[in-house]
PDB file of C-alpha atoms in Angstrom:
ATOM      1  CA  ASP A   1      16.497  71.361 -68.156  1.00 68.00           C
ATOM      2  CA  VAL A   2      19.741  72.302 -69.967  1.00 67.00           C
ATOM      3  CA  LYS A   3      22.787  70.350 -68.871  1.00 90.00           C
ATOM      4  CA  VAL A   4      26.596  70.798 -69.339  1.00 95.00           C
ATOM      5  CA  THR A   5      28.513  67.782 -67.638  1.00 95.00           C
ATOM      6  CA  GLN A   6      32.296  67.446 -67.275  1.00 96.00           C
ATOM      7  CA  SER A   7      33.757  64.306 -66.720  1.00 91.00           C
ATOM      8  CA  SER A   8      35.614  65.133 -63.249  1.00 91.00           C
ATOM      9  CA  ARG A   9      35.397  67.926 -60.864  1.00 93.00           C
ATOM     10  CA  TYR A  10      38.872  67.416 -59.324  1.00 95.00           C
ATOM     11  CA  LEU A  11      41.910  65.895 -61.170  1.00 96.00           C
ATOM     12  CA  VAL A  12      45.658  65.432 -60.129  1.00 97.00           C
ATOM     13  CA  LYS A  13      48.068  64.672 -62.778  1.00 97.00           C
ATOM     14  CA  ARG A  14      51.880  64.488 -62.966  1.00 97.00           C
ATOM     15  CA  THR A  15      53.989  66.630 -65.243  1.00 97.00           C
ATOM     16  CA  GLY A  16      54.370  65.070 -68.530  1.00 97.00           C
ATOM     17  CA  GLU A  17      51.084  62.934 -68.616  1.00 97.00           C
ATOM     18  CA  LYS A  18      48.656  63.103 -71.453  1.00 97.00           C
ATOM     19  CA  VAL A  19      45.277  64.586 -69.853  1.00 97.00           C
ATOM     20  CA  PHE A  20      41.774  64.443 -71.171  1.00 97.00           C
ATOM     21  CA  LEU A  21      38.942  66.597 -70.109  1.00 97.00           C
ATOM     22  CA  GLU A  22      35.482  65.703 -71.283  1.00 97.00           C
ATOM     23  CA  CYS A  23      32.409  67.765 -71.818  1.00 97.00           C
ATOM     24  CA  VAL A  24      28.858  66.587 -72.848  1.00 97.00           C
ATOM     25  CA  GLN A  25      25.883  68.748 -73.416  1.00 96.00           C
ATOM     26  CA  ASP A  26      22.427  67.593 -73.934  1.00 94.00           C
ATOM     27  CA  MET A  27      20.831  70.335 -75.481  1.00 90.00           C
ATOM     28  CA  ASP A  28      21.799  69.637 -79.182  1.00 90.00           C
ATOM     29  CA  HIS A  29      23.894  72.797 -79.377  1.00 89.00           C
ATOM     30  CA  GLU A  30      26.190  73.426 -82.486  1.00 88.00           C
ATOM     31  CA  ASN A  31      28.632  75.422 -80.431  1.00 89.00           C
ATOM     32  CA  MET A  32      31.080  74.307 -77.560  1.00 93.00           C
ATOM     33  CA  PHE A  33      33.780  76.083 -75.696  1.00 94.00           C
ATOM     34  CA  TRP A  34      36.813  75.462 -73.467  1.00 96.00           C
ATOM     35  CA  TYR A  35      38.020  78.222 -71.109  1.00 95.00           C
ATOM     36  CA  ARG A  36      40.461  78.093 -68.464  1.00 95.00           C
ATOM     37  CA  GLN A  37      39.927  80.377 -65.413  1.00 94.00           C
ATOM     38  CA  ASP A  38      42.637  81.866 -63.192  1.00 93.00           C
ATOM     39  CA  PRO A  39      42.630  84.321 -60.430  1.00 88.00           C
ATOM     40  CA  GLY A  40      42.735  87.898 -61.744  1.00 85.00           C
ATOM     41  CA  LEU A  41      42.789  86.740 -65.291  1.00 88.00           C
ATOM     42  CA  GLY A  42      38.933  85.948 -65.644  1.00 88.00           C
ATOM     43  CA  LEU A  43      38.141  83.408 -68.511  1.00 91.00           C
ATOM     44  CA  ARG A  44      40.364  82.947 -71.324  1.00 92.00           C
ATOM     45  CA  LEU A  45      39.272  80.964 -74.306  1.00 91.00           C
ATOM     46  CA  ILE A  46      41.196  78.186 -75.219  1.00 95.00           C
ATOM     47  CA  TYR A  47      39.492  76.464 -78.258  1.00 94.00           C
ATOM     48  CA  PHE A  48      35.834  76.400 -79.345  1.00 92.00           C
ATOM     49  CA  SER A  49      34.063  74.570 -82.198  1.00 92.00           C
ATOM     50  CA  TYR A  50      31.088  75.227 -84.143  1.00 87.00           C
ATOM     51  CA  ASP A  51      30.354  71.988 -85.581  1.00 87.00           C
ATOM     52  CA  VAL A  52      31.308  68.377 -85.449  1.00 91.00           C
ATOM     53  CA  LYS A  53      35.033  67.914 -86.543  1.00 88.00           C
ATOM     54  CA  MET A  54      35.671  71.633 -86.639  1.00 89.00           C
ATOM     55  CA  LYS A  55      37.836  73.624 -84.240  1.00 92.00           C
ATOM     56  CA  GLU A  56      38.958  77.099 -83.740  1.00 90.00           C
ATOM     57  CA  LYS A  57      41.761  78.301 -81.786  1.00 91.00           C
ATOM     58  CA  GLY A  58      40.843  80.778 -79.041  1.00 89.00           C
ATOM     59  CA  ASP A  59      43.225  83.094 -77.282  1.00 88.00           C
ATOM     60  CA  ILE A  60      45.646  80.577 -75.606  1.00 94.00           C
ATOM     61  CA  PRO A  61      45.582  77.483 -77.510  1.00 95.00           C
ATOM     62  CA  GLU A  62      49.342  76.503 -76.970  1.00 96.00           C
ATOM     63  CA  GLY A  63      49.915  73.302 -75.111  1.00 96.00           C
ATOM     64  CA  TYR A  64      46.231  72.314 -75.873  1.00 97.00           C
ATOM     65  CA  SER A  65      44.433  70.312 -78.505  1.00 97.00           C
ATOM     66  CA  VAL A  66      40.856  69.409 -79.001  1.00 97.00           C
ATOM     67  CA  SER A  67      38.468  66.735 -80.433  1.00 97.00           C
ATOM     68  CA  ARG A  68      34.794  66.876 -81.324  1.00 96.00           C
ATOM     69  CA  GLU A  69      33.632  63.532 -82.987  1.00 95.00           C
ATOM     70  CA  LYS A  70      30.143  63.768 -81.830  1.00 96.00           C
ATOM     71  CA  LYS A  71      28.035  66.753 -81.703  1.00 95.00           C
ATOM     72  CA  GLU A  72      27.276  66.468 -77.919  1.00 96.00           C
ATOM     73  CA  ARG A  73      30.971  65.865 -77.032  1.00 97.00           C
ATOM     74  CA  PHE A  74      33.958  68.132 -76.902  1.00 97.00           C
ATOM     75  CA  SER A  75      37.147  66.940 -75.340  1.00 97.00           C
ATOM     76  CA  LEU A  76      40.205  69.063 -74.283  1.00 98.00           C
ATOM     77  CA  ILE A  77      43.647  67.386 -74.414  1.00 98.00           C
ATOM     78  CA  LEU A  78      46.802  68.344 -72.697  1.00 97.00           C
ATOM     79  CA  GLU A  79      49.201  66.528 -74.625  1.00 94.00           C
ATOM     80  CA  SER A  80      51.967  66.932 -72.181  1.00 97.00           C
ATOM     81  CA  ALA A  81      50.780  68.519 -68.772  1.00 97.00           C
ATOM     82  CA  SER A  82      52.763  71.051 -67.195  1.00 97.00           C
ATOM     83  CA  THR A  83      52.490  72.757 -63.858  1.00 97.00           C
ATOM     84  CA  ASN A  84      51.418  76.151 -65.401  1.00 97.00           C
ATOM     85  CA  GLN A  85      48.510  74.314 -66.827  1.00 98.00           C
ATOM     86  CA  THR A  86      47.222  73.982 -63.153  1.00 98.00           C
ATOM     87  CA  SER A  87      43.798  75.558 -63.362  1.00 97.00           C
ATOM     88  CA  MET A  88      39.975  75.592 -63.377  1.00 95.00           C
ATOM     89  CA  TYR A  89      38.620  74.427 -66.675  1.00 97.00           C
ATOM     90  CA  LEU A  90      35.183  75.335 -67.819  1.00 96.00           C
ATOM     91  CA  CYS A  91      33.220  74.013 -70.810  1.00 96.00           C
ATOM     92  CA  ALA A  92      30.234  75.739 -72.157  1.00 94.00           C
ATOM     93  CA  SER A  93      27.942  75.247 -75.074  1.00 92.00           C
ATOM     94  CA  SER A  94      25.426  77.506 -77.101  1.00 87.00           C
ATOM     95  CA  THR A  95      23.315  77.441 -80.256  1.00 82.00           C
ATOM     96  CA  GLU A  96      23.174  79.583 -83.461  1.00 70.00           C
ATOM     97  CA  LEU A  97      19.495  79.201 -83.833  1.00 59.00           C
ATOM     98  CA  ALA A  98      17.085  82.318 -84.096  1.00 48.00           C
ATOM     99  CA  LEU A  99      15.271  83.223 -80.927  1.00 43.00           C
ATOM    100  CA  SER A 100      17.772  81.047 -79.037  1.00 45.00           C
ATOM    101  CA  TRP A 101      18.674  83.291 -76.157  1.00 46.00           C
ATOM    102  CA  TYR A 102      21.008  85.237 -78.391  1.00 54.00           C
ATOM    103  CA  ASN A 103      23.915  82.974 -77.999  1.00 68.00           C
ATOM    104  CA  GLU A 104      23.787  82.637 -74.267  1.00 80.00           C
ATOM    105  CA  GLN A 105      26.561  79.948 -73.120  1.00 88.00           C
ATOM    106  CA  PHE A 106      25.492  77.301 -70.694  1.00 91.00           C
ATOM    107  CA  PHE A 107      28.514  76.300 -68.516  1.00 94.00           C
ATOM    108  CA  GLY A 108      29.407  73.109 -66.820  1.00 95.00           C
ATOM    109  CA  PRO A 109      30.574  72.850 -63.241  1.00 94.00           C
ATOM    110  CA  GLY A 110      34.208  72.845 -64.219  1.00 94.00           C
ATOM    111  CA  THR A 111      37.315  70.830 -63.445  1.00 96.00           C
ATOM    112  CA  ARG A 112      39.967  71.841 -61.043  1.00 95.00           C
ATOM    113  CA  LEU A 113      43.188  70.459 -62.429  1.00 97.00           C
ATOM    114  CA  THR A 114      46.427  70.315 -60.609  1.00 97.00           C
ATOM    115  CA  VAL A 115      49.622  69.215 -62.177  1.00 97.00           C
ATOM    116  CA  LEU A 116      52.327  68.298 -59.914  1.00 96.00           C
TER     117      LEU A 116
ATOM    118  CA  ALA B   1      37.125  93.268 -81.773  1.00 73.00           C
ATOM    119  CA  GLN B   2      34.695  93.569 -78.857  1.00 78.00           C
ATOM    120  CA  SER B   3      36.228  94.054 -75.511  1.00 87.00           C
ATOM    121  CA  VAL B   4      34.727  94.388 -71.888  1.00 93.00           C
ATOM    122  CA  THR B   5      36.153  96.189 -68.757  1.00 95.00           C
ATOM    123  CA  GLN B   6      35.090  95.652 -65.321  1.00 96.00           C
ATOM    124  CA  LEU B   7      36.211  98.273 -62.958  1.00 93.00           C
ATOM    125  CA  GLY B   8      37.156  96.953 -59.787  1.00 92.00           C
ATOM    126  CA  SER B   9      38.414  93.445 -59.275  1.00 93.00           C
ATOM    127  CA  HIS B  10      37.059  93.426 -55.933  1.00 96.00           C
ATOM    128  CA  VAL B  11      33.954  95.063 -54.179  1.00 97.00           C
ATOM    129  CA  SER B  12      32.947  94.868 -50.515  1.00 97.00           C
ATOM    130  CA  VAL B  13      29.402  95.809 -49.291  1.00 97.00           C
ATOM    131  CA  SER B  14      27.514  95.320 -46.150  1.00 97.00           C
ATOM    132  CA  GLU B  15      24.451  93.200 -45.985  1.00 97.00           C
ATOM    133  CA  GLY B  16      21.594  95.414 -46.924  1.00 97.00           C
ATOM    134  CA  ALA B  17      23.543  97.947 -48.940  1.00 97.00           C
ATOM    135  CA  LEU B  18      23.426  98.790 -52.775  1.00 97.00           C
ATOM    136  CA  VAL B  19      25.422  96.490 -54.906  1.00 98.00           C
ATOM    137  CA  LEU B  20      27.030  98.301 -57.995  1.00 98.00           C
ATOM    138  CA  LEU B  21      29.399  96.225 -60.200  1.00 98.00           C
ATOM    139  CA  ARG B  22      30.725  98.171 -63.277  1.00 98.00           C
ATOM    140  CA  CYS B  23      30.975  96.958 -66.848  1.00 97.00           C
ATOM    141  CA  ASN B  24      32.059  98.741 -70.006  1.00 96.00           C
ATOM    142  CA  TYR B  25      32.401  97.467 -73.298  1.00 93.00           C
ATOM    143  CA  SER B  26      33.499  98.337 -76.761  1.00 89.00           C
ATOM    144  CA  SER B  27      31.674  97.206 -79.820  1.00 79.00           C
ATOM    145  CA  SER B  28      31.134  98.465 -83.324  1.00 72.00           C
ATOM    146  CA  VAL B  29      27.907  96.773 -83.731  1.00 74.00           C
ATOM    147  CA  PRO B  30      24.593  96.847 -81.479  1.00 74.00           C
ATOM    148  CA  PRO B  31      25.849  94.502 -78.662  1.00 81.00           C
ATOM    149  CA  TYR B  32      24.390  91.412 -76.896  1.00 87.00           C
ATOM    150  CA  LEU B  33      25.427  91.860 -73.097  1.00 91.00           C
ATOM    151  CA  PHE B  34      25.480  89.363 -70.341  1.00 93.00           C
ATOM    152  CA  TRP B  35      26.238  89.006 -66.546  1.00 96.00           C
ATOM    153  CA  TYR B  36      27.055  85.810 -65.290  1.00 96.00           C
ATOM    154  CA  VAL B  37      27.648  84.591 -61.580  1.00 96.00           C
ATOM    155  CA  GLN B  38      29.948  82.118 -60.171  1.00 95.00           C
ATOM    156  CA  TYR B  39      29.509  80.704 -56.659  1.00 93.00           C
ATOM    157  CA  PRO B  40      32.617  79.012 -55.179  1.00 87.00           C
ATOM    158  CA  ASN B  41      33.531  75.796 -56.917  1.00 81.00           C
ATOM    159  CA  GLN B  42      30.851  76.039 -59.355  1.00 86.00           C
ATOM    160  CA  GLY B  43      30.249  77.024 -63.220  1.00 89.00           C
ATOM    161  CA  LEU B  44      29.000  80.100 -64.359  1.00 93.00           C
ATOM    162  CA  GLN B  45      25.190  80.817 -64.157  1.00 93.00           C
ATOM    163  CA  LEU B  46      23.369  83.549 -66.299  1.00 92.00           C
ATOM    164  CA  LEU B  47      22.018  86.398 -64.210  1.00 95.00           C
ATOM    165  CA  LEU B  48      20.476  88.441 -67.013  1.00 94.00           C
ATOM    166  CA  LYS B  49      21.021  89.593 -70.489  1.00 91.00           C
ATOM    167  CA  TYR B  50      20.376  92.405 -72.961  1.00 90.00           C
ATOM    168  CA  THR B  51      19.510  91.868 -76.512  1.00 84.00           C
ATOM    169  CA  THR B  52      17.252  94.304 -77.757  1.00 81.00           C
ATOM    170  CA  GLY B  53      14.265  96.351 -76.481  1.00 83.00           C
ATOM    171  CA  ALA B  54      14.157  97.809 -72.922  1.00 85.00           C
ATOM    172  CA  THR B  55      17.409  99.193 -71.937  1.00 88.00           C
ATOM    173  CA  LEU B  56      16.597  98.171 -67.907  1.00 94.00           C
ATOM    174  CA  VAL B  57      16.844  94.434 -67.603  1.00 94.00           C
ATOM    175  CA  LYS B  58      15.962  92.360 -64.672  1.00 95.00           C
ATOM    176  CA  GLY B  59      17.444  89.147 -63.839  1.00 93.00           C
ATOM    177  CA  ILE B  60      17.599  86.295 -60.992  1.00 92.00           C
ATOM    178  CA  ASN B  61      17.953  87.045 -57.417  1.00 93.00           C
ATOM    179  CA  GLY B  62      16.900  90.648 -57.327  1.00 95.00           C
ATOM    180  CA  PHE B  63      19.838  91.910 -59.957  1.00 97.00           C
ATOM    181  CA  GLU B  64      19.146  94.351 -62.587  1.00 97.00           C
ATOM    182  CA  ALA B  65      21.349  96.147 -65.288  1.00 97.00           C
ATOM    183  CA  GLU B  66      20.964  99.163 -67.573  1.00 95.00           C
ATOM    184  CA  PHE B  67      22.155  99.272 -71.084  1.00 93.00           C
ATOM    185  CA  LYS B  68      23.551 102.856 -71.740  1.00 93.00           C
ATOM    186  CA  LYS B  69      24.624 103.091 -75.226  1.00 90.00           C
ATOM    187  CA  SER B  70      25.951 106.741 -74.899  1.00 90.00           C
ATOM    188  CA  GLU B  71      28.352 105.467 -71.944  1.00 92.00           C
ATOM    189  CA  THR B  72      28.872 101.922 -73.449  1.00 92.00           C
ATOM    190  CA  SER B  73      28.141 100.641 -69.928  1.00 95.00           C
ATOM    191  CA  PHE B  74      26.056  97.616 -68.481  1.00 96.00           C
ATOM    192  CA  HIS B  75      26.382  97.859 -64.820  1.00 97.00           C
ATOM    193  CA  LEU B  76      24.814  95.510 -62.516  1.00 98.00           C
ATOM    194  CA  THR B  77      22.857  96.708 -59.376  1.00 98.00           C
ATOM    195  CA  LYS B  78      20.985  95.171 -56.580  1.00 98.00           C
ATOM    196  CA  PRO B  79      19.079  97.396 -53.996  1.00 97.00           C
ATOM    197  CA  SER B  80      19.901  95.385 -50.911  1.00 97.00           C
ATOM    198  CA  ALA B  81      22.720  92.940 -50.726  1.00 97.00           C
ATOM    199  CA  HIS B  82      22.338  89.422 -49.071  1.00 96.00           C
ATOM    200  CA  MET B  83      25.105  87.210 -47.673  1.00 96.00           C
ATOM    201  CA  SER B  84      24.159  84.718 -50.654  1.00 95.00           C
ATOM    202  CA  ASP B  85      25.320  87.290 -53.091  1.00 97.00           C
ATOM    203  CA  ALA B  86      28.904  86.865 -52.260  1.00 97.00           C
ATOM    204  CA  ALA B  87      30.354  85.337 -55.509  1.00 97.00           C
ATOM    205  CA  GLU B  88      32.225  86.325 -58.639  1.00 96.00           C
ATOM    206  CA  TYR B  89      30.724  88.139 -61.303  1.00 97.00           C
ATOM    207  CA  PHE B  90      31.438  88.207 -65.082  1.00 96.00           C
ATOM    208  CA  CYS B  91      30.294  90.546 -67.651  1.00 95.00           C
ATOM    209  CA  ALA B  92      30.118  89.593 -71.165  1.00 92.00           C
ATOM    210  CA  VAL B  93      29.681  90.908 -74.742  1.00 89.00           C
ATOM    211  CA  SER B  94      28.710  88.650 -77.842  1.00 84.00           C
ATOM    212  CA  GLU B  95      31.011  88.519 -80.736  1.00 77.00           C
ATOM    213  CA  THR B  96      30.138  87.211 -84.189  1.00 73.00           C
ATOM    214  CA  ASN B  97      32.544  86.591 -87.004  1.00 67.00           C
ATOM    215  CA  GLN B  98      32.037  84.319 -90.039  1.00 63.00           C
ATOM    216  CA  ALA B  99      32.527  81.294 -88.140  1.00 62.00           C
ATOM    217  CA  GLY B 100      30.041  81.749 -85.426  1.00 66.00           C
ATOM    218  CA  THR B 101      29.394  83.517 -82.320  1.00 71.00           C
ATOM    219  CA  ALA B 102      31.404  83.803 -78.991  1.00 79.00           C
ATOM    220  CA  LEU B 103      31.376  85.746 -75.837  1.00 85.00           C
ATOM    221  CA  ILE B 104      34.023  87.901 -74.685  1.00 87.00           C
ATOM    222  CA  PHE B 105      34.366  88.019 -70.961  1.00 91.00           C
ATOM    223  CA  GLY B 106      35.792  90.669 -68.596  1.00 93.00           C
ATOM    224  CA  LYS B 107      38.113  89.611 -65.940  1.00 93.00           C
ATOM    225  CA  GLY B 108      35.530  89.559 -63.203  1.00 95.00           C
ATOM    226  CA  THR B 109      34.718  91.348 -60.064  1.00 96.00           C
ATOM    227  CA  THR B 110      34.545  89.593 -56.699  1.00 96.00           C
ATOM    228  CA  LEU B 111      31.792  90.601 -54.445  1.00 97.00           C
ATOM    229  CA  SER B 112      32.195  90.175 -50.643  1.00 97.00           C
ATOM    230  CA  VAL B 113      29.091  90.778 -48.386  1.00 97.00           C
ATOM    231  CA  SER B 114      29.736  91.433 -44.527  1.00 96.00           C
ATOM    232  CA  SER B 115      27.214  91.352 -41.874  1.00 92.00           C
TER     233      SER B 115
END
């Protein structure tokens, strides 16, 4: 069974702290994605990665960075957390292989981050 | 670039009633289309997808969607709502560029089901 796991379900941090959100997938997928989800705004893409050590900016990369040192792990970093980064963060993965469900994305359970 | 519009941020139905969640997309190429469901405090789960072939697609939990190219629509339906269908639903279209493929999501529709 395919699986995407995220390091924490709930996280509370203080303004100015450096925050790491970890995501691990066990499907050998090439592609990994970080979204944030806010009421009324749907899912907004922060960063994505199509291969190890590669990263691409999504729609809202400001205030975030990412790291992908291994194929199965994709980390989202908030260099200096701010209250407007309080949100639900979702990680997803997909594969580019042919006959591969046409790029269906598999999602983790989400991390609800609160920045005080 | 592709885009997705979900009409109605909130839909309310009675148990047993028809569910209709609307999705329109814009795409310059034949699209791959998806519907995802999110239950409270969970990640997104794939309901169904359209890639090629039959335009009426059946998914899990009794949901289905019909791809209508002429209307650029991919509306989600279920003949009879159940209380357990209360969730947020997202429509998405696949977008491919030189680097790879990502999904473009609509803003979501929250479905409420009353008894």
